[in-house]
Short mmCIF file of C-alpha atoms and ligand atoms in Angstrom, two decimals:
data_model
loop_
_atom_site.label_atom_id
_atom_site.label_comp_id
_atom_site.label_asym_id
_atom_site.label_seq_id
_atom_site.Cartn_x
_atom_site.Cartn_y
_atom_site.Cartn_z
CA MET S 26 108.06 119.46 81.69
CA LYS S 27 105.66 119.22 84.60
CA ASN S 28 103.37 116.21 84.97
CA ALA S 29 100.07 116.78 86.71
CA ALA S 30 97.58 114.30 88.24
CA ILE S 31 93.76 114.10 88.39
CA VAL S 32 92.27 112.13 91.14
CA LEU S 33 88.64 111.02 90.63
CA ALA S 34 86.78 111.46 93.88
CA GLY S 35 83.40 112.67 92.86
CA GLY S 36 81.30 109.52 93.37
CA GLN S 37 78.99 109.21 96.37
CA GLY S 38 79.70 105.49 96.60
CA LYS S 39 76.03 104.64 97.38
CA ARG S 40 76.84 101.10 98.19
CA MET S 41 79.20 102.24 101.00
CA LYS S 42 76.09 103.59 102.86
CA SER S 43 78.21 106.36 104.46
CA GLU S 44 77.56 110.04 105.23
CA ARG S 45 80.92 110.93 103.82
CA PRO S 46 82.12 110.64 100.17
CA LYS S 47 83.49 107.15 99.58
CA VAL S 48 87.04 108.24 99.13
CA LEU S 49 87.09 109.52 102.72
CA CYS S 50 86.34 105.96 104.01
CA ASN S 51 89.31 104.67 105.97
CA VAL S 52 91.80 101.95 105.20
CA LEU S 53 94.00 101.36 108.29
CA GLY S 54 92.80 104.57 109.80
CA GLU S 55 93.56 106.75 106.80
CA PRO S 56 91.04 107.88 104.13
CA MET S 57 91.57 106.09 100.81
CA LEU S 58 92.08 109.57 99.25
CA GLU S 59 95.04 110.14 101.60
CA TRP S 60 96.78 106.93 100.36
CA VAL S 61 96.28 108.08 96.76
CA LEU S 62 97.52 111.61 97.37
CA THR S 63 100.55 110.32 99.20
CA ALA S 64 101.37 108.00 96.24
CA CYS S 65 101.17 110.99 93.89
CA GLU S 66 103.34 113.14 96.14
CA SER S 67 105.90 110.38 96.56
CA SER S 68 106.19 110.14 92.82
CA GLU S 69 107.07 113.86 92.68
CA ILE S 70 103.96 115.04 91.11
CA GLU S 71 103.58 118.72 92.03
CA ASP S 72 100.13 119.57 90.69
CA ILE S 73 97.02 117.57 91.56
CA CYS S 74 93.39 118.23 90.65
CA VAL S 75 90.83 116.38 92.74
CA ILE S 76 87.43 115.96 91.16
CA LYS S 77 84.81 116.42 93.90
CA GLY S 78 81.12 115.76 93.74
CA TRP S 79 78.73 114.46 96.37
CA HIS S 80 79.54 116.33 99.62
CA GLY S 81 82.52 118.07 97.87
CA GLU S 82 82.78 120.48 100.79
CA MET S 83 84.00 117.59 102.95
CA LEU S 84 86.85 116.93 100.45
CA ASP S 85 87.83 120.59 100.47
CA GLU S 86 87.81 120.54 104.27
CA TYR S 87 90.05 117.43 104.30
CA ILE S 88 92.45 118.68 101.75
CA SER S 89 92.84 122.17 103.34
CA ALA S 90 93.56 120.55 106.75
CA ARG S 91 96.27 118.33 105.25
CA ARG S 92 99.91 119.17 105.01
CA SER S 93 100.27 118.82 101.24
CA GLN S 94 103.55 118.69 99.41
CA ALA S 95 101.82 119.29 96.05
CA ASN S 96 99.64 122.15 94.87
CA ILE S 97 96.15 120.58 95.16
CA VAL S 98 93.03 122.16 93.69
CA THR S 99 89.51 120.74 93.55
CA VAL S 100 87.00 120.97 90.69
CA LEU S 101 83.29 120.26 91.14
CA GLN S 102 81.47 117.63 89.16
CA GLU S 103 77.83 118.56 89.89
CA ASP S 104 76.23 115.31 88.65
CA GLN S 105 78.14 112.12 88.76
CA LEU S 106 77.71 110.79 85.27
CA GLY S 107 80.76 108.59 85.10
CA THR S 108 84.59 108.64 85.19
CA GLY S 109 84.83 110.19 81.66
CA HIS S 110 82.39 112.98 82.69
CA ALA S 111 84.49 113.48 85.81
CA VAL S 112 87.67 114.13 83.78
CA MET S 113 85.75 116.53 81.47
CA GLN S 114 85.22 118.80 84.44
CA ALA S 115 88.97 119.30 84.55
CA LYS S 116 89.20 120.39 80.89
CA ASP S 117 90.40 123.97 81.84
CA TYR S 118 92.89 122.54 84.38
CA LEU S 119 94.36 120.21 81.74
CA GLU S 120 94.82 123.10 79.27
CA GLN S 121 97.82 124.19 81.45
CA PHE S 122 99.66 120.93 80.88
CA THR S 123 99.21 120.34 77.12
CA ASP S 124 102.95 119.76 76.51
CA SER S 125 103.17 116.89 79.02
CA SER S 126 101.38 113.80 80.24
CA VAL S 127 98.78 113.60 82.96
CA LEU S 128 98.27 110.91 85.54
CA ILE S 129 94.67 109.86 86.28
CA LEU S 130 93.89 107.97 89.39
CA ASN S 131 90.76 106.53 91.09
CA GLY S 132 90.40 107.95 94.58
CA ASP S 133 88.93 104.61 95.76
CA ALA S 134 91.93 102.43 94.86
CA PRO S 135 94.36 103.19 97.70
CA PHE S 136 97.23 100.82 97.00
CA ILE S 137 98.59 102.61 93.96
CA ASP S 138 102.26 103.15 94.73
CA ALA S 139 105.05 105.56 93.62
CA ALA S 140 107.11 102.85 92.02
CA THR S 141 104.21 101.73 89.80
CA ILE S 142 103.38 105.39 88.86
CA LYS S 143 107.08 106.04 87.89
CA ASP S 144 107.58 102.81 86.07
CA ALA S 145 104.40 103.23 84.13
CA LEU S 146 105.49 106.72 83.12
CA GLU S 147 108.84 105.38 81.94
CA PHE S 148 106.94 102.78 79.85
CA HIS S 149 104.60 105.38 78.60
CA THR S 150 107.45 107.60 77.43
CA GLU S 151 109.61 104.82 76.04
CA HIS S 152 106.74 103.45 73.96
CA ASP S 153 105.59 106.93 72.96
CA CYS S 154 102.02 105.99 73.97
CA SER S 155 99.00 108.23 73.84
CA VAL S 156 97.63 106.36 76.74
CA THR S 157 99.20 103.79 79.17
CA VAL S 158 96.78 101.87 81.40
CA VAL S 159 98.17 100.38 84.63
CA THR S 160 96.90 96.83 84.99
CA ALA S 161 97.13 93.88 87.25
CA ARG S 162 96.24 90.26 87.13
CA LEU S 163 93.61 89.33 89.82
CA GLU S 164 92.44 85.90 90.95
CA ASN S 165 88.91 87.31 91.11
CA PRO S 166 88.57 90.03 88.49
CA SER S 167 84.80 90.37 89.08
CA GLY S 168 83.59 93.95 88.95
CA TYR S 169 86.73 95.37 87.21
CA GLY S 170 87.14 96.56 83.68
CA ARG S 171 88.84 93.80 81.52
CA ILE S 172 91.92 94.59 79.35
CA ILE S 173 91.69 93.47 75.75
CA ARG S 174 95.21 92.86 74.54
CA THR S 175 96.38 92.82 70.86
CA ASP S 176 99.73 92.02 69.23
CA THR S 177 100.76 95.64 69.41
CA GLY S 178 99.19 96.82 72.64
CA ILE S 179 95.60 96.97 73.77
CA SER S 180 92.41 97.59 71.83
CA GLY S 181 90.22 98.69 74.79
CA ILE S 182 88.84 98.10 78.14
CA ILE S 183 85.43 96.43 78.69
CA GLU S 184 83.58 97.09 81.86
CA HIS S 185 82.39 93.96 83.77
CA LYS S 186 78.77 94.76 83.15
CA ASP S 187 79.45 95.11 79.38
CA CYS S 188 81.48 91.95 79.00
CA ALA S 189 80.42 89.11 76.80
CA PRO S 190 80.67 85.80 78.66
CA TYR S 191 84.06 84.85 77.08
CA GLN S 192 85.51 88.27 78.14
CA LEU S 193 84.52 87.68 81.78
CA ALA S 194 87.35 85.03 81.88
CA ILE S 195 90.03 87.68 81.32
CA ASN S 196 91.80 88.33 84.57
CA GLU S 197 94.07 91.30 83.64
CA VAL S 198 92.08 94.25 84.90
CA ASN S 199 92.17 98.01 84.69
CA SER S 200 93.54 99.49 88.01
CA GLY S 201 91.98 102.89 87.22
CA CYS S 202 95.46 104.43 86.98
CA TYR S 203 96.48 105.89 83.64
CA TRP S 204 99.04 108.04 81.96
CA PHE S 205 97.65 110.10 79.06
CA LYS S 206 99.31 112.52 76.75
CA THR S 207 97.32 115.54 77.89
CA CYS S 208 96.73 116.96 74.40
CA ASP S 209 95.48 113.56 73.05
CA LEU S 210 93.20 113.18 76.05
CA LEU S 211 91.67 116.66 75.55
CA GLU S 212 91.16 115.82 71.87
CA VAL S 213 88.90 112.76 72.57
CA LEU S 214 87.27 113.69 75.90
CA GLY S 215 84.31 115.41 74.34
CA GLU S 216 83.59 112.46 72.08
CA ILE S 217 82.83 109.97 74.79
CA THR S 218 79.22 108.83 74.86
CA ASN S 219 77.10 107.06 77.58
CA ASN S 220 75.91 104.28 75.29
CA ASN S 221 76.65 101.32 77.62
CA ALA S 222 75.11 99.09 80.31
CA GLN S 223 75.40 101.65 83.07
CA GLY S 224 74.41 104.70 81.00
CA GLU S 225 77.70 106.42 82.13
CA TYR S 226 80.39 108.35 80.41
CA TYR S 227 83.33 105.92 80.71
CA LEU S 228 86.86 107.35 80.78
CA THR S 229 87.97 104.00 79.40
CA ASP S 230 86.23 104.73 76.15
CA CYS S 231 89.08 107.17 75.39
CA ILE S 232 91.18 104.25 74.51
CA GLU S 233 89.13 103.07 71.57
CA LEU S 234 88.69 106.72 70.47
CA LEU S 235 92.42 107.35 70.51
CA ILE S 236 93.14 104.14 68.60
CA SER S 237 90.54 105.21 65.96
CA LYS S 238 92.63 108.29 65.46
CA GLY S 239 95.72 106.26 64.82
CA LYS S 240 97.29 106.70 68.28
CA THR S 241 99.00 104.07 70.42
CA ALA S 242 97.40 102.54 73.55
CA ASP S 243 99.20 100.12 75.75
CA ALA S 244 99.13 98.57 79.13
CA TYR S 245 101.73 98.41 81.84
CA MET S 246 101.25 95.54 84.31
CA SER S 247 102.25 96.55 87.81
CA ARG S 248 104.43 94.27 89.89
CA ASN S 249 102.10 95.00 92.75
CA PRO S 250 98.70 93.32 92.05
CA SER S 251 97.06 95.17 94.93
CA VAL S 252 97.24 98.46 92.93
CA ALA S 253 93.95 97.46 91.25
CA LEU S 254 92.08 96.79 94.44
CA GLY S 255 89.22 99.24 95.02
CA ALA S 256 86.36 99.51 97.43
CA ASN S 257 82.84 100.04 96.23
CA ASP S 258 81.10 98.76 99.46
CA ARG S 259 81.87 97.95 103.08
CA ARG S 260 82.80 94.41 102.28
CA SER S 261 85.40 95.37 99.85
CA LEU S 262 86.61 98.06 102.18
CA LEU S 263 87.16 95.43 104.90
CA ALA S 264 88.98 93.26 102.39
CA LEU S 265 91.27 96.28 101.64
CA ASN S 266 91.97 96.71 105.32
CA ASP S 267 92.91 93.03 105.54
CA VAL S 268 95.16 93.24 102.57
CA ALA S 269 96.90 96.26 103.94
CA ARG S 270 97.12 94.83 107.34
CA SER S 271 98.83 91.60 106.30
CA GLU S 272 101.10 93.31 103.82
CA ILE S 273 102.34 95.60 106.51
CA ILE S 274 102.78 92.84 109.05
CA CYS S 275 104.72 90.89 106.40
CA LYS S 276 107.06 93.87 105.91
CA HIS S 277 107.71 93.95 109.64
CA LEU S 278 108.24 90.18 109.81
CA ASP S 279 110.93 90.55 107.19
CA ASN S 280 112.64 93.27 109.37
CA GLY S 281 112.90 90.87 112.29
CA ILE S 282 109.81 91.80 114.29
CA GLU S 283 108.11 88.98 116.09
CA PHE S 284 104.34 88.58 116.12
CA CYS S 285 102.89 86.05 118.56
CA CYS S 286 99.49 86.14 117.06
CA THR S 287 98.20 88.80 114.65
CA ASP S 288 94.59 88.76 115.78
CA GLY S 289 93.44 92.34 116.04
CA VAL S 290 96.88 93.73 115.15
CA SER S 291 96.69 96.82 112.98
CA ILE S 292 99.78 98.84 112.08
CA GLY S 293 99.70 102.10 110.14
CA ASN S 294 101.61 102.57 106.92
CA THR S 295 104.11 104.97 108.32
CA VAL S 296 104.89 103.21 111.62
CA THR S 297 108.54 101.97 112.15
CA ILE S 298 109.58 99.12 114.58
CA GLY S 299 113.08 98.10 115.55
CA GLN S 300 114.43 94.57 115.27
CA GLY S 301 113.78 92.10 118.00
CA THR S 302 110.63 93.75 119.21
CA VAL S 303 107.67 91.45 119.98
CA ILE S 304 104.15 92.50 119.09
CA HIS S 305 101.28 90.72 120.82
CA SER S 306 97.64 90.40 119.82
CA GLY S 307 95.22 93.41 119.68
CA VAL S 308 98.06 95.96 119.22
CA ILE S 309 97.08 99.04 117.17
CA LEU S 310 99.89 101.41 116.09
CA ARG S 311 98.86 104.54 114.34
CA GLY S 312 100.07 107.73 112.73
CA ASN S 313 103.64 108.78 113.32
CA THR S 314 104.60 106.07 115.77
CA THR S 315 108.18 104.75 116.14
CA ILE S 316 109.21 101.77 118.30
CA GLY S 317 112.82 100.90 119.14
CA GLU S 318 114.54 97.51 119.37
CA ASN S 319 113.87 94.60 121.76
CA CYS S 320 110.59 95.99 123.09
CA VAL S 321 107.61 93.95 124.13
CA ILE S 322 104.31 95.60 123.04
CA GLY S 323 101.83 93.52 125.00
CA ASN S 324 98.16 92.86 124.36
CA ASN S 325 95.75 95.58 123.39
CA CYS S 326 98.23 98.50 123.31
CA ILE S 327 97.16 101.47 121.24
CA LEU S 328 100.04 103.86 120.29
CA GLU S 329 99.28 106.94 118.28
CA ASN S 330 102.00 109.38 117.23
CA THR S 331 104.17 108.05 119.98
CA THR S 332 107.96 107.50 120.07
CA VAL S 333 109.16 104.45 122.10
CA GLY S 334 112.83 103.78 122.85
CA ASN S 335 114.55 100.36 123.19
CA ASN S 336 113.89 97.61 125.75
CA VAL S 337 110.44 99.05 126.62
CA ASN S 338 107.78 96.74 127.96
CA LEU S 339 104.14 97.89 127.51
CA ASN S 340 101.07 95.90 128.55
CA ASN S 341 97.50 97.23 127.86
CA VAL S 342 98.84 100.80 127.50
CA GLN S 343 97.18 103.53 125.40
CA ALA S 344 99.55 106.41 124.49
CA TYR S 345 98.83 109.42 122.35
CA ASP S 346 101.38 112.02 121.12
CA SER S 347 103.90 110.96 123.75
CA THR S 348 107.53 109.86 124.24
CA ILE S 349 108.71 106.79 126.11
CA ASP S 350 112.49 106.49 126.53
CA ASP S 351 114.56 103.31 126.94
CA ASP S 352 114.10 100.66 129.63
CA VAL S 353 110.66 101.78 130.64
CA LYS S 354 108.02 99.30 131.96
CA ILE S 355 104.29 100.39 131.78
CA GLY S 356 101.02 98.58 132.54
CA PRO S 357 98.62 97.10 132.68
CA PHE S 358 95.75 99.59 132.07
CA VAL S 359 97.71 102.84 131.70
CA GLN S 360 96.83 105.84 129.59
CA LEU S 361 99.45 108.47 128.48
CA ARG S 362 97.59 111.45 127.14
CA PRO S 363 99.18 113.87 124.79
CA ASN S 364 102.55 115.49 125.59
CA SER S 365 103.72 113.04 128.12
CA HIS S 366 107.42 112.26 128.33
CA ILE S 367 108.40 109.15 130.27
CA LYS S 368 112.19 109.10 130.87
CA ARG S 369 114.58 106.21 131.06
CA GLY S 370 114.05 103.38 133.54
CA VAL S 371 110.56 104.58 134.78
CA LYS S 372 108.08 102.01 136.11
CA ILE S 373 104.35 102.70 135.83
CA GLY S 374 101.85 100.27 137.18
CA ASP S 375 98.26 99.61 136.93
CA PHE S 376 95.46 102.20 136.49
CA VAL S 377 97.67 105.27 136.05
CA GLU S 378 96.86 108.23 133.86
CA ILE S 379 99.48 110.71 132.77
CA LYS S 380 98.86 113.93 130.82
CA ASN S 381 101.10 116.70 129.64
CA SER S 382 103.81 115.76 132.07
CA THR S 383 107.48 114.75 132.26
CA ILE S 384 108.31 111.81 134.50
CA GLY S 385 112.05 111.76 135.41
CA GLU S 386 114.42 108.81 135.19
CA TYR S 387 113.80 105.75 137.37
CA THR S 388 110.69 107.20 138.96
CA ALA S 389 108.01 104.76 140.08
CA VAL S 390 104.33 105.33 139.76
CA ALA S 391 103.04 101.95 140.78
CA HIS S 392 99.29 102.12 141.14
CA LEU S 393 96.05 104.22 140.82
CA THR S 394 97.58 107.60 140.22
CA TYR S 395 96.79 110.70 138.15
CA ILE S 396 99.62 112.93 137.05
CA GLY S 397 98.57 115.90 135.00
CA ASP S 398 100.50 119.06 133.98
CA SER S 399 103.46 118.04 136.20
CA ASP S 400 107.24 118.04 135.99
CA VAL S 401 108.49 115.11 138.01
CA GLY S 402 112.10 114.62 138.83
CA ALA S 403 114.23 111.48 138.86
CA ASN S 404 113.87 108.56 141.33
CA VAL S 405 110.62 109.85 142.73
CA ASN S 406 108.28 107.32 144.40
CA PHE S 407 104.56 107.70 144.15
CA GLY S 408 102.50 105.71 146.70
CA CYS S 409 99.15 104.27 145.68
CA GLY S 410 96.34 106.68 144.78
CA VAL S 411 98.21 109.98 144.34
CA VAL S 412 96.35 112.73 142.48
CA THR S 413 97.71 115.90 141.11
CA VAL S 414 94.89 118.38 141.40
CA ASN S 415 95.61 120.46 138.32
CA TYR S 416 92.23 122.02 137.54
CA ASN S 417 90.11 124.37 139.55
CA GLY S 418 87.18 124.25 137.14
CA ASP S 419 88.54 127.25 135.39
CA LYS S 420 92.27 127.07 134.85
CA LYS S 421 94.96 124.40 134.83
CA PHE S 422 98.09 124.65 136.98
CA ARG S 423 101.38 122.77 137.10
CA THR S 424 102.84 120.59 139.87
CA THR S 425 106.61 120.34 140.22
CA ILE S 426 108.24 117.48 142.12
CA GLY S 427 111.99 117.42 142.85
CA ASP S 428 114.36 114.42 142.49
CA ASN S 429 114.15 111.71 145.11
CA ALA S 430 110.88 112.86 146.62
CA PHE S 431 108.53 110.34 148.17
CA ILE S 432 104.80 111.02 147.71
CA GLY S 433 102.76 109.05 150.26
CA CYS S 434 99.66 107.06 149.38
CA ASN S 435 96.54 109.03 148.64
CA THR S 436 98.28 112.43 148.55
CA ASN S 437 96.45 115.24 146.77
CA LEU S 438 98.91 117.77 145.35
CA VAL S 439 96.83 120.91 144.75
CA ALA S 440 98.53 122.85 141.89
CA PRO S 441 100.19 125.17 141.56
CA VAL S 442 102.53 123.51 144.00
CA ARG S 443 106.23 122.55 144.36
CA ILE S 444 107.49 119.61 146.20
CA GLY S 445 111.15 119.94 147.12
CA LYS S 446 113.90 117.47 146.28
CA GLY S 447 113.94 114.54 148.70
CA ALA S 448 110.75 115.81 150.36
CA TYR S 449 108.14 113.41 151.83
CA THR S 450 104.39 113.69 152.12
CA GLY S 451 102.36 111.76 154.71
CA ALA S 452 99.80 109.34 153.44
CA GLY S 453 96.34 110.93 152.97
CA SER S 454 97.72 114.52 152.93
CA THR S 455 96.15 117.26 150.77
CA ILE S 456 99.17 119.42 149.99
CA THR S 457 98.44 123.04 149.08
CA LYS S 458 101.74 124.79 150.16
CA ASP S 459 105.22 124.23 148.62
CA ILE S 460 107.37 121.79 150.56
CA PRO S 461 111.08 122.69 150.96
CA ASP S 462 113.76 120.17 150.00
CA ASN S 463 114.17 117.23 152.38
CA ALA S 464 111.09 118.24 154.52
CA LEU S 465 108.12 116.07 155.57
CA ALA S 466 104.66 117.51 155.07
CA VAL S 467 101.65 115.87 156.77
CA GLU S 468 98.22 117.40 156.48
CA ARG S 469 95.45 115.23 158.03
CA GLY S 470 92.91 115.34 160.82
CA LYS S 471 93.80 114.12 164.36
CA GLU S 472 92.72 110.45 164.96
CA HIS S 473 90.06 110.13 167.72
CA ILE S 474 89.39 106.71 169.37
CA LYS S 475 86.01 106.06 171.13
CA GLU S 476 86.39 102.80 173.15
CA GLY S 477 83.46 100.35 172.69
CA TYR S 478 81.52 102.72 170.42
CA ALA S 479 80.88 100.12 167.66
CA LEU S 480 79.70 97.30 169.81
CA SER S 481 75.84 97.70 169.52
CA LYS S 482 76.05 98.01 165.71
CA LEU S 483 78.49 95.14 165.51
CA HIS S 484 76.08 92.62 167.33
CA ASN S 485 73.39 93.20 164.68
CA ARG S 486 75.77 92.75 161.80
CA ILE S 487 77.25 89.57 163.32
CA GLU S 488 73.74 88.13 163.88
CA LYS S 489 72.70 88.71 160.33
CA TYR S 490 75.85 87.15 159.00
CA GLU S 491 75.41 84.05 161.18
CA GLN S 492 71.82 83.64 160.10
CA ILE S 493 72.72 83.73 156.45
CA LYS S 494 75.57 81.30 156.82
CA LYS S 495 73.30 78.87 158.75
CA GLU S 496 70.61 78.98 156.06
CA ASN S 497 73.14 78.34 153.32
CA GLU S 498 74.69 75.42 155.16
CA GLU S 499 71.17 73.89 155.74
CA GLN S 500 70.36 74.28 152.05
CA GLU S 501 73.60 72.74 151.03
CA SER S 502 73.15 69.57 153.39
CA GLU S 503 69.53 69.09 152.08
CA GLY S 504 70.85 69.25 148.52
CA GLY S 505 73.51 66.69 149.39
CA LYS S 506 70.87 64.17 150.87
CA LYS S 507 69.01 64.26 147.58
C1 UD1 V 618 86.47 101.93 87.27
C2 UD1 V 618 86.87 101.64 85.86
C3 UD1 V 618 87.20 100.15 85.76
C4 UD1 V 618 88.35 99.80 86.73
C5 UD1 V 618 87.93 100.24 88.15
C6 UD1 V 618 89.21 100.04 89.08
C7 UD1 V 618 85.58 103.16 84.40
C8 UD1 V 618 84.47 103.23 83.45
N1 UD1 V 618 85.75 101.93 84.92
O1 UD1 V 618 85.36 101.27 87.56
O2 UD1 V 618 87.62 99.79 84.47
O3 UD1 V 618 88.62 98.42 86.68
O4 UD1 V 618 87.56 101.62 88.18
O5 UD1 V 618 88.86 100.39 90.33
O6 UD1 V 618 86.30 104.08 84.58
N2 UD1 V 618 83.94 109.03 90.03
C9 UD1 V 618 83.72 110.37 89.86
N3 UD1 V 618 82.63 110.76 89.13
C10 UD1 V 618 81.78 109.97 88.55
C11 UD1 V 618 82.00 108.57 88.77
C12 UD1 V 618 83.09 108.13 89.53
O7 UD1 V 618 84.47 111.24 90.42
O8 UD1 V 618 80.84 110.39 87.93
C13 UD1 V 618 85.09 108.58 90.82
C14 UD1 V 618 84.62 107.74 92.04
O9 UD1 V 618 84.54 108.56 93.18
C15 UD1 V 618 85.82 106.80 92.17
C16 UD1 V 618 86.36 106.67 90.81
O10 UD1 V 618 85.85 107.73 89.98
O11 UD1 V 618 86.82 107.24 93.01
C17 UD1 V 618 86.01 105.30 90.10
O12 UD1 V 618 84.61 105.25 90.00
P1 UD1 V 618 83.73 103.95 90.19
O13 UD1 V 618 82.38 104.23 89.93
O14 UD1 V 618 84.07 103.36 91.49
O15 UD1 V 618 84.35 103.07 89.04
P2 UD1 V 618 84.40 101.47 88.91
O16 UD1 V 618 83.05 100.98 88.57
O17 UD1 V 618 85.03 100.95 90.10
CA1 CA V 619 85.58 101.68 92.09
#
């Protein structure tokens, strides 16, 4: 028996004031829809139908670019007449699954999790329900549909806008996640009307319709109250970011990670961090990033899809799609662009950019250097201001530097070029030819000295300087008298 899911993602979300459909708005850098699809996939649902509406082509684009574990199809809801109307659009899709149950999820409630989905299905099956609503108890239930409990289950869900004053006090709310017996859902879908405060076809009306046909409806309260949290506007989206941010930080605290101050710290859902690592303020860790043990990730680091070893010290570093091995020290103000591999024991100092390059063990790149498209050996020393000249305006070329080489300050290495093992370059050289192992290459103009040449110019400059100094001193002493 295969269970399918329907994700409601057709709404524009007018209050979000976005050019993209609401479900593509990000929570911790990932669209809300991504969180929901991931939860479905993690609960081993293989077939998913996403209801698209306003700017549906953007959803198609997003879904086709995504590496999906499930078979995902989209169905268009031309006019967004409510959540019940959205599910009606998937009638044909549902016909394929009439001997099982279907999961329905709101695309704008990102914290639904696999454990809740599975536990709710277990409840649904055990109690032989026609519909099981996943609920949560919220301190502030405002805006959510309220659950009306009875002795034997539930009798319905009343939307906030349709609540009588006494019902507003109910704090158990509809998360927008439901398990329905597919055939029962199909039986009542067509009977929903839009006779309510918002003039919409509410999916939640299915509950009363099913009960009127003698079927059972019940509610499963999730252990994770965040499952109900949804975003209808920018304020609630920011609130979701804050909830996600602090939940993830708490998880890392429990794993022995130290946070000095969590201001500006944002860690993606899939990031892993080893015990004993310290995270300072302003650190953003995104995507498929992994950090080892006993590292210090200093202020304002941004790491995206980057693997960091153990005992690494980073300070104001941005790294994208790169690998940093153990015992490396980098920063401040360093950028590692995609496909950089920094090997063990390397030291990289201030204002250095590295792109698509390997830096060998224990090499030092201390200041103001650009290394692009290069293969650098072990124990190489870069003086200040070295540039690999990798681009001729048309094509990119590689630079190769052997172990133990010593690159003098302000050297330009014009690629393609190979610097031999143990070779030296003189400061200020522009190297265009390969250098053999252990050789010294110096390429710079001869120094000419013209005795006394500067004197006439120097007099003027000294006079000006003395004049300014005198004026300032006079002003200061006048100020002092007053
Ligand atoms: C809905 C529930 C409410 C619940 C809340 C939880 C109904 C009637 N109400 O309210 O009980 O507490 O979710 O977050 O279902 N959508 C469509 N097509 C439409 C309308 C909506 O695809 O015509 C999609 C939206 O894109 C969204 C989801 O359905 O992802 C929920 O719609 P929304 O209008 O936000 O419902 P709520 O008012 O939040
Ligand atoms: Ca909503």
